[in-house]
Coordinates of C-alpha atoms in Angstrom, one line a residue:
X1 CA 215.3 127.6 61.4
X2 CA 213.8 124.4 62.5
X3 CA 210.3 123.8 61.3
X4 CA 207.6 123.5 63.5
X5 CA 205.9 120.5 64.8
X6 CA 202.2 120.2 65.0
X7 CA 199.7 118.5 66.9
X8 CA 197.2 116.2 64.2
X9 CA 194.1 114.6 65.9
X10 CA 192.3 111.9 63.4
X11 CA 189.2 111.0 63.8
X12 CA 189.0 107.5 63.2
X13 CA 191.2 104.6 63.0
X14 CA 190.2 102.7 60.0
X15 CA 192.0 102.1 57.0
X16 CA 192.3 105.9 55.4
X17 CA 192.9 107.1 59.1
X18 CA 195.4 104.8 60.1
X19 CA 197.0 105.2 56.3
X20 CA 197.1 109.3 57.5
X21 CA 198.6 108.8 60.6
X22 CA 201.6 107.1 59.6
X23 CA 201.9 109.8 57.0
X24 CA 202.1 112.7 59.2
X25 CA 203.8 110.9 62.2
X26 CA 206.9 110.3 59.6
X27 CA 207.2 114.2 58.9
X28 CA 207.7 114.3 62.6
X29 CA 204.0 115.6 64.1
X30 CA 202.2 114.5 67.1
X31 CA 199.4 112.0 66.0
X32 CA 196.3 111.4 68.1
X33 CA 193.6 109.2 66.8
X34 CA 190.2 109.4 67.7
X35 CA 188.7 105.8 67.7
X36 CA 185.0 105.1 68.6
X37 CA 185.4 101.1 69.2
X38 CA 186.2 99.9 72.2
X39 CA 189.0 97.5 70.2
X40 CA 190.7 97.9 67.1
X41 CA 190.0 95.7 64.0
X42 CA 188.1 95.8 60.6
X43 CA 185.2 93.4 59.2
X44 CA 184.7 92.7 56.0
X45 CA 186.3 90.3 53.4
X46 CA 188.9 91.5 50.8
X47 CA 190.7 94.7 49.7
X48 CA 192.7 95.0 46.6
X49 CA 196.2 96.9 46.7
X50 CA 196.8 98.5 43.2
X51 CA 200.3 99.7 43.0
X52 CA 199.3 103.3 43.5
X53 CA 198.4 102.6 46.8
X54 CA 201.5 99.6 47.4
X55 CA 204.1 102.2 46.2
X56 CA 203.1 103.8 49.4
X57 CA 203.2 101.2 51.6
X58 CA 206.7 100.2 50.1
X59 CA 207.8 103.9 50.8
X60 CA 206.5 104.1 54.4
X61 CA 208.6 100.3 54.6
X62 CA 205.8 98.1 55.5
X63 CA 205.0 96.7 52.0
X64 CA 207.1 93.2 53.3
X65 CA 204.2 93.1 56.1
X66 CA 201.5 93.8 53.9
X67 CA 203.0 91.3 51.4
X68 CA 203.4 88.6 54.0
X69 CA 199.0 88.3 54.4
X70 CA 198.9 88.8 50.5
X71 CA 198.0 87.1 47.5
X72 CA 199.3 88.6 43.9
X73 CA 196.8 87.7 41.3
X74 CA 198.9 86.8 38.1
X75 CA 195.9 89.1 35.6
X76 CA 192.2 90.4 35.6
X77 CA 190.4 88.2 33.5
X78 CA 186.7 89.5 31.9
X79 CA 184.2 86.8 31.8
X80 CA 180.5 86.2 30.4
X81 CA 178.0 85.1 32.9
X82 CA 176.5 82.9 31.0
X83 CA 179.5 80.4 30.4
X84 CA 182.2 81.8 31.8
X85 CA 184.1 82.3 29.0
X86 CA 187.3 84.6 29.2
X87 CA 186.4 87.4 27.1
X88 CA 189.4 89.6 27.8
X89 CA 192.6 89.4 30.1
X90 CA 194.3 92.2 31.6
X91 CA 198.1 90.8 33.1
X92 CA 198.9 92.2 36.7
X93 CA 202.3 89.5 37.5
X94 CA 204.7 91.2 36.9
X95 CA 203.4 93.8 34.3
X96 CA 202.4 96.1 37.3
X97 CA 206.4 95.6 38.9
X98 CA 207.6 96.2 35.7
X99 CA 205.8 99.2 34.2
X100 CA 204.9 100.7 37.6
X101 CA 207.3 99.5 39.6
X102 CA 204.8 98.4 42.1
X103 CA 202.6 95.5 42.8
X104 CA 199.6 94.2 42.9
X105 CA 197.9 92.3 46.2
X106 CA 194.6 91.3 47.7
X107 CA 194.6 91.0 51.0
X108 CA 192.2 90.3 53.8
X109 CA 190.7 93.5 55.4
X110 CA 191.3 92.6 58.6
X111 CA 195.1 91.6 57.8
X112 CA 195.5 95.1 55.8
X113 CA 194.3 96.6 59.3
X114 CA 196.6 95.1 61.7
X115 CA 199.6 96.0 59.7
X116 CA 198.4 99.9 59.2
X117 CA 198.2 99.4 63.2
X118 CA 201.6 97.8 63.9
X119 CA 202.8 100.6 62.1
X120 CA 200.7 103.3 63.6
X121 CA 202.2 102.3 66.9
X122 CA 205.5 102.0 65.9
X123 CA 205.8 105.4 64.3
X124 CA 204.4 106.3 68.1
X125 CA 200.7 107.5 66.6
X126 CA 198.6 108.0 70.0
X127 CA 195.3 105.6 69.5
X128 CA 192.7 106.5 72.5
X129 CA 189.7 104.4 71.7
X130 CA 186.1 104.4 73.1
X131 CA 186.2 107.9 72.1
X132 CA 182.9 108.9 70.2
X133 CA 183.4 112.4 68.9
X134 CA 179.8 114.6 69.6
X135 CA 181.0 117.5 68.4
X136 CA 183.8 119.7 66.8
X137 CA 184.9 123.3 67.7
X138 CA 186.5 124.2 64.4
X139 CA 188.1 127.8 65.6
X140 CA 190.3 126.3 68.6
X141 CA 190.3 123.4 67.2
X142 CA 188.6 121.1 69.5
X143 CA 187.0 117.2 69.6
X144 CA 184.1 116.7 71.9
X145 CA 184.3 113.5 73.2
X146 CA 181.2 111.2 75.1
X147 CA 182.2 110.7 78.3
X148 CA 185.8 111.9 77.8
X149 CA 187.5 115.1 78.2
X150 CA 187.8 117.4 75.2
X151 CA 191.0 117.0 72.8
X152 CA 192.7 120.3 71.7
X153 CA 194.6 120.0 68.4
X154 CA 196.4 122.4 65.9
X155 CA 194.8 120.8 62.9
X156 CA 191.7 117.9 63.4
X157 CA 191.7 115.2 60.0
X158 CA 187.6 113.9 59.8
X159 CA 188.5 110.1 58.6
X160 CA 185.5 108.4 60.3
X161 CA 184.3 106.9 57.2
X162 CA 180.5 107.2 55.2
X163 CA 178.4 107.9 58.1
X164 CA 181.0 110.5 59.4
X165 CA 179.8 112.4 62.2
X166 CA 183.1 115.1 61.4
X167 CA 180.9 115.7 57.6
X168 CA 177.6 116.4 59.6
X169 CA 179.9 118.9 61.6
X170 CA 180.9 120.5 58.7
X171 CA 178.0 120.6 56.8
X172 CA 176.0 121.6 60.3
X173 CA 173.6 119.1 58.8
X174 CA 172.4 115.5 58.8
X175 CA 173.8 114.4 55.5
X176 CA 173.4 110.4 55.8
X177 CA 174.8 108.0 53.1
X178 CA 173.1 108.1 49.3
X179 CA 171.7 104.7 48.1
X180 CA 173.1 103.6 44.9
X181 CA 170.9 101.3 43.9
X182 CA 173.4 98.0 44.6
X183 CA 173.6 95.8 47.7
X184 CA 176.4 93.0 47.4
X185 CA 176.3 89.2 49.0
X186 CA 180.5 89.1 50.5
X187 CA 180.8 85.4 50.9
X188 CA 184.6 83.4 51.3
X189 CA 184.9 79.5 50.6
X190 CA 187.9 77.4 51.4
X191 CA 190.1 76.6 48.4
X192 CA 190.6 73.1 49.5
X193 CA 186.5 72.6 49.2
X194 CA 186.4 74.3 46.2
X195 CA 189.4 71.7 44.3
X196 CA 187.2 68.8 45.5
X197 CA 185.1 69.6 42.0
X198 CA 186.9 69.7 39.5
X199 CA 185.5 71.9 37.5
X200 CA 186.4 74.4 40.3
X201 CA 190.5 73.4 40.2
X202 CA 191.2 76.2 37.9
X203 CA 189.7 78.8 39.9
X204 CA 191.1 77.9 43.0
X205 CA 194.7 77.0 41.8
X206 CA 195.3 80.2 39.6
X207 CA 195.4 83.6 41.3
X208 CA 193.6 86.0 39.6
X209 CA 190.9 88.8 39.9
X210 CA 187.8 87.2 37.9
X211 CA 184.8 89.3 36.9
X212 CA 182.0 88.0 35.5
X213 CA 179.4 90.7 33.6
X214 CA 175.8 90.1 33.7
X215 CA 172.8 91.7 33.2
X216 CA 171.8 94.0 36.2
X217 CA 174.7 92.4 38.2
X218 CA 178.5 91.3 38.1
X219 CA 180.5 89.2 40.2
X220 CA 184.3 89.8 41.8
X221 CA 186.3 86.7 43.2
X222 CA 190.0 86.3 44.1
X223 CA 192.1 84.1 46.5
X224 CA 193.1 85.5 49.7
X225 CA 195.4 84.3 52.7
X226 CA 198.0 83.0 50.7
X227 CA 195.2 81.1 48.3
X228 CA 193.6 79.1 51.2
X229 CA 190.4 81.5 51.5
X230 CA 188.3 82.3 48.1
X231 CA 187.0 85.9 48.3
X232 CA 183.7 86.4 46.2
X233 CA 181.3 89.7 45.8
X234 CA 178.3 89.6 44.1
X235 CA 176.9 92.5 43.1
X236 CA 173.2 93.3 42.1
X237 CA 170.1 95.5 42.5
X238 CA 169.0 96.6 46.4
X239 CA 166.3 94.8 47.6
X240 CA 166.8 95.3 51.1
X241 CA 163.9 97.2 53.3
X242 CA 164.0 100.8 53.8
X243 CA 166.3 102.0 56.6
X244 CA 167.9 98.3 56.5
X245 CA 171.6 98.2 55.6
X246 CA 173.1 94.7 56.2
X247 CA 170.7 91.6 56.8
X248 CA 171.3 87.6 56.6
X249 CA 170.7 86.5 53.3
X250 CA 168.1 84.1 51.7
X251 CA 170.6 81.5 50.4
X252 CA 167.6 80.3 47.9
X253 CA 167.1 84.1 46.8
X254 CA 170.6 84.3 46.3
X255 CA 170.8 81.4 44.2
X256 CA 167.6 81.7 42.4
X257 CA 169.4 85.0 41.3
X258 CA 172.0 83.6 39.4
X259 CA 170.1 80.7 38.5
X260 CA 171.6 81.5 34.7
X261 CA 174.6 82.3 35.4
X262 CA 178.3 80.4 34.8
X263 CA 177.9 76.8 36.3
X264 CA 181.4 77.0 37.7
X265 CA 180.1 80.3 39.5
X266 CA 176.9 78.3 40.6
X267 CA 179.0 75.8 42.0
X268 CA 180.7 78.1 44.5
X269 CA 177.6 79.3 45.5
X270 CA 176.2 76.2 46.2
X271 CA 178.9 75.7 48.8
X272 CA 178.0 78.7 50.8
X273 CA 176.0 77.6 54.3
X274 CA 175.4 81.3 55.9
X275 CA 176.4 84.8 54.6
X276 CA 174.4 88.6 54.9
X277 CA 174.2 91.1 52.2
X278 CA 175.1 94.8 52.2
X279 CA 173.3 97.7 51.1
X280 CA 176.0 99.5 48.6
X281 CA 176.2 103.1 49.6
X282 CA 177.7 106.6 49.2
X283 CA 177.8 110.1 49.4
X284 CA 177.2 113.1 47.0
X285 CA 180.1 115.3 46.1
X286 CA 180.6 117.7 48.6
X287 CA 181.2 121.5 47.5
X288 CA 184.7 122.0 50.3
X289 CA 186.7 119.0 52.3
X290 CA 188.4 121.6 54.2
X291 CA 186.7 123.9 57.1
X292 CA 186.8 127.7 56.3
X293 CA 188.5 127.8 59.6
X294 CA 192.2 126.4 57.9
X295 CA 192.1 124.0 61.5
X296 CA 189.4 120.9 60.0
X297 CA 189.6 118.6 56.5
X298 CA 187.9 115.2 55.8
X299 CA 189.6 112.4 54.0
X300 CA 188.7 109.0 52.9
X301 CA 185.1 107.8 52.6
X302 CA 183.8 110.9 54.6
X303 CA 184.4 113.0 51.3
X304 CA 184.5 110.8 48.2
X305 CA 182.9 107.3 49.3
X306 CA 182.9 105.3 46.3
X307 CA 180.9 101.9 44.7
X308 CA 183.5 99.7 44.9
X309 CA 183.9 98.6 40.9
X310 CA 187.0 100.2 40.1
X311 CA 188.5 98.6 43.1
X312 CA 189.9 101.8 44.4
X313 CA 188.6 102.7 47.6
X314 CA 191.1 101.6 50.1
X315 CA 193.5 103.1 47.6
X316 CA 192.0 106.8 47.2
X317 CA 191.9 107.0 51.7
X318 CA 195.6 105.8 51.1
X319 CA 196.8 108.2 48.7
X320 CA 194.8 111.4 51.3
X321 CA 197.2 109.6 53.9
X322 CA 200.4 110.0 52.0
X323 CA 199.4 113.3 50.3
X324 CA 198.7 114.8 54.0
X325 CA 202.1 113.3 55.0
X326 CA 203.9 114.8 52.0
X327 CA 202.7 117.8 52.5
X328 CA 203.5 118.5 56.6
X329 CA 207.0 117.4 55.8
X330 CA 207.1 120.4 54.0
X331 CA 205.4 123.1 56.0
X332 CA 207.9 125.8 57.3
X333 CA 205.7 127.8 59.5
X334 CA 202.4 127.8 61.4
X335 CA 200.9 130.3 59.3
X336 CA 200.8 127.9 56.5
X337 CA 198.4 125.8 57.8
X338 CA 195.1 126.9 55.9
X339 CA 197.3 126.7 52.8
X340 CA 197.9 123.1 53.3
X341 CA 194.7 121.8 53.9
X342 CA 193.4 124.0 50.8
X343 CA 196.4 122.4 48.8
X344 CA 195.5 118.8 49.7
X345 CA 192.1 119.4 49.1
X346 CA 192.7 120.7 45.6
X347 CA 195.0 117.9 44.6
X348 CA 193.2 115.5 45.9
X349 CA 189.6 115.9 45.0
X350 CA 189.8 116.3 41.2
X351 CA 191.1 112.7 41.7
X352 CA 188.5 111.4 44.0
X353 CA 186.2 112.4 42.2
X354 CA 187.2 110.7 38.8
X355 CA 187.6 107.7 40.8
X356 CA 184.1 107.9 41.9
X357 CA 182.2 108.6 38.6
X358 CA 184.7 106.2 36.8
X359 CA 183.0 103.7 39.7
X360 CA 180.0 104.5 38.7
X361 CA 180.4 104.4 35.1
X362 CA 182.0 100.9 35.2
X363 CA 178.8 99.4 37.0
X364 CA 176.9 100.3 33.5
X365 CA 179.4 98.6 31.8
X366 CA 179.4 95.8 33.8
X367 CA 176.0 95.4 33.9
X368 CA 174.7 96.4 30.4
X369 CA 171.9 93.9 29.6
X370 CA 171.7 91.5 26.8
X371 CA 171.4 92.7 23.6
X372 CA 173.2 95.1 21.0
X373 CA 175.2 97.1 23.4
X374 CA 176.3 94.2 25.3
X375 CA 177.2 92.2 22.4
X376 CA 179.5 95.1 20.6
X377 CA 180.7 95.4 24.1
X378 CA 181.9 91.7 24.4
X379 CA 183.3 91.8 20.2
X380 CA 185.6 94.5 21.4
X381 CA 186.7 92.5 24.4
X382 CA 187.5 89.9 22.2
X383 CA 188.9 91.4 19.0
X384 CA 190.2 94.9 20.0
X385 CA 193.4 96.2 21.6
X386 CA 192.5 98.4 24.2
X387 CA 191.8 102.2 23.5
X388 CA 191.1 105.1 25.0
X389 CA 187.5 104.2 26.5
X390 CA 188.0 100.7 26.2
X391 CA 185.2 99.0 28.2
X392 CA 188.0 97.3 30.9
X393 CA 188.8 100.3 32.1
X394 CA 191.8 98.4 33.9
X395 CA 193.3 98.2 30.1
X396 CA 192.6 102.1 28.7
X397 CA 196.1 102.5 27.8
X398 CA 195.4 106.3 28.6
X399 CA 193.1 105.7 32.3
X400 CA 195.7 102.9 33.3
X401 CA 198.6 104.8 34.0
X402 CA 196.6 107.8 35.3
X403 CA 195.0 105.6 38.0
X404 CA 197.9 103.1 38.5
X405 CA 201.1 105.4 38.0
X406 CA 200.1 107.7 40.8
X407 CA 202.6 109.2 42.8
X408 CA 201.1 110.6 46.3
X409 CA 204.2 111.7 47.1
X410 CA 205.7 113.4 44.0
X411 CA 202.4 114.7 43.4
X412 CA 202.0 116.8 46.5
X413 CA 205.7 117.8 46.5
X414 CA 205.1 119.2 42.8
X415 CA 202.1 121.2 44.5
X416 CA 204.2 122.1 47.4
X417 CA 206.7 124.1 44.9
X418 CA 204.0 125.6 42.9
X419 CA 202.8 127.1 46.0
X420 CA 206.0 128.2 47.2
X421 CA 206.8 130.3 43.7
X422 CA 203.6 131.9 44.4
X423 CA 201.4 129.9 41.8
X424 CA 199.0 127.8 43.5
X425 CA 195.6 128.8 42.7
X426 CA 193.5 130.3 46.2
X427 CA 196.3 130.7 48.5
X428 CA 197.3 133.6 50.3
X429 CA 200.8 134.7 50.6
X430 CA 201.8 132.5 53.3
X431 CA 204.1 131.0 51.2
X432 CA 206.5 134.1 51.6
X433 CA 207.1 132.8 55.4
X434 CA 209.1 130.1 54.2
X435 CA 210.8 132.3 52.5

């Protein structure tokens, strides 16, 4: 019996929704995303690839594309603030090929967008754009539209990011984004500027993902665009007004911050004419993803928006995408629907979520202020081989290969069989029409 083919509708077309469309489109569905701008294309600076998230991109076979706009950073390096001194190094080139058999990139946001989008397009993924959803019927299941006529789906995927209008549906409530405290200046230099000093050579000549730690505040720089663009995010307690997200920056402010800081670090900053600042945001754990109705499910930032400190947050709305495309290449039968969605919600989430409080939790180690904590936390940078807990949480020989050795794919097929021997926790016996 051939199995059936389903009608998806995404609602937005950024990274996670894009990520879920290819998905679904290669287990042979209809895709129609939902897109509110009037154009494609993403703002922003950079986006690390861990090899969790370029395993899938190698799979759906546009990892060469993705690789073409990328830079591989050769290891994370730890630093102080106040010197810059390398306190610990964790290797990426080639130890992620060779122990995950995937690597790691930065890439420009906007590049990692137009190559989701190629590919979108050429898996034949629908994108109707202007199309600002007002309202979701979740028993048909139907997308209100501004201005447009109403789209009817089988199944509708909510991927319009933090302020997701498909959550409020859900929730039938205003539930706008959570301040965390953090706003973060996003500010690229030339790398040809930056090796007229030559104190800044070495940073500008050796890819790698630097982080200095420093009280209150850490910093996040790596070379982008083949190492002609030098991405740095500066991280530190939100001053911004109340109901103000982004704003232009006070250069002076800005530098008067990290006035103490690493004088290679003050240098770069020193270059910078113009940038804004962002208000760091996010949303409380949500109780479901998926609608009661089996028909609705979020993914991406609109359930588990994330600081960004683990670097993981283009990954996780990646990992929904292939995890939703895993699983409809395995549906046998209409019925099976509600399962699905409850399936990816179940293996996804108890991820997400880690990711998030791990996010969380590496902003206090990142920013422990001077003094006995942060001093026994730099020794064991310095003199200890990682352990379980160990304070670079991009070295726990136990969280590594949990967050790096990932396998969307192999993870929801695994699920997939559980559910068809009749063990998957909060089914119902739908699984008997495959059979």
């Amino acid at each position: 019996m051939p199995k059936p083919k389903f009608h998806v509708v995404i609602v937005g077309a950024g990274l996670g929704g894009l990520a879920a469309s290819i998905g679904i489109r290669r287990a042979g569905h209809k895709v129609t995303i939902l897109e509110q701008a009037s154009q494609l294309g993403e703002i922003g600076a950079g986006v690390q690839i861990p090899p969790n998230s370029s395993r899938i991109l190698r799979r759906w076979g546009i990892l060469p594309a993705i690789e073409s706009h990328s830079t591989a950073p050769q290891d994370i390096k730890i630093r102080s603030y106040r010197d810059g001194q390398v306190l610990q190094t964790q290797p990426l080139l080639p130890y992620c090929k060779e122990i995950y058999g995937a690597p790691y990139l930065v890439i420009h946001r906007a590049d990692f967008h137009a190559v989701l989008v190629e590919a979108a397009r050429k898996e034949d993924v629908q994108i109707q754009l202007g199309s600002t959803v007002t309202k979701i019927d979740f028993a048909t299941p139907r997308v209100h539209i501004r201005d447009k006529p109403s789209v009817d789906a089988d199944i509708v995927i909510g991927a319009d990011g933090l302020k997701s209008i498909c959550r409020e549906e859900m929730l039938g409530k205003k539930d706008p984004p959570h301040l965390t405290g953090d706003l973060a200046y996003r500010i690229t230099v030339k790398a040809e500027d930056m090796r007229k000093h030559k104190d800044l050579v070495e940073l500008a000549d050796n890819p790698a993902v630097n982080i200095w730690m420093g009280p209150n505040s850490h910093v996040v720089s790596y070379l982008l665009k083949g190492g002609g663009l030098y991405n740095i995010v500066l991280a530190c307690p939100d001053n911004l007004p109340e109901l103000v997200n982004t704003a232009k920056a006070d250069l002076q402010e800005m530098r008067d911050f990290f006035e103490n800081w690493d004088p290679q670090l003050k240098l770069i900053i020193g270059m910078v004419q113009e940038t804004s600042k962002w208000r760091l945001q996010n949303s409380h754990e949500m109780y479901r993803w998926s609608h009661p109705s089996g028909k609705f499910a979020l993914m991406g930032d609109a359930c588990h928006a994330t600081l960004p400190y683990l670097a993981q947050g283009a990954a996780m709305a990646v990992e929904d995408g292939a995890v939703l495309g895993a699983l409809f290449s395995q549906i046998a039968h209409p019925s099976q629907l509600k399962d699905l969605l409850l399936i990816y919600e179940r293996i996804r989430k108890q991820r997400t979520t880690k990711v998030v409080t791990g996010s969380t939790h590496a902003r206090d180690i990142y920013h422990c202020p001077d003094g006995d904590v942060q001093q026994e936390r730099d020794r064991q940078f310095r003199e200890e081989e990682p352990f379980e807990g160990f304070p670079n949480r991009f070295s726990d020989p136990v969280f590594q290969p949990w967050l790096y050795g990932y396998d969307a794919y192999a993870e929801a097929e695994e699920a997939w069989a559980t559910y068809l021997r009749g063990r998957f926790p909060g089914t119902t016996t739908r699984f008997r029409a495959s059979l």
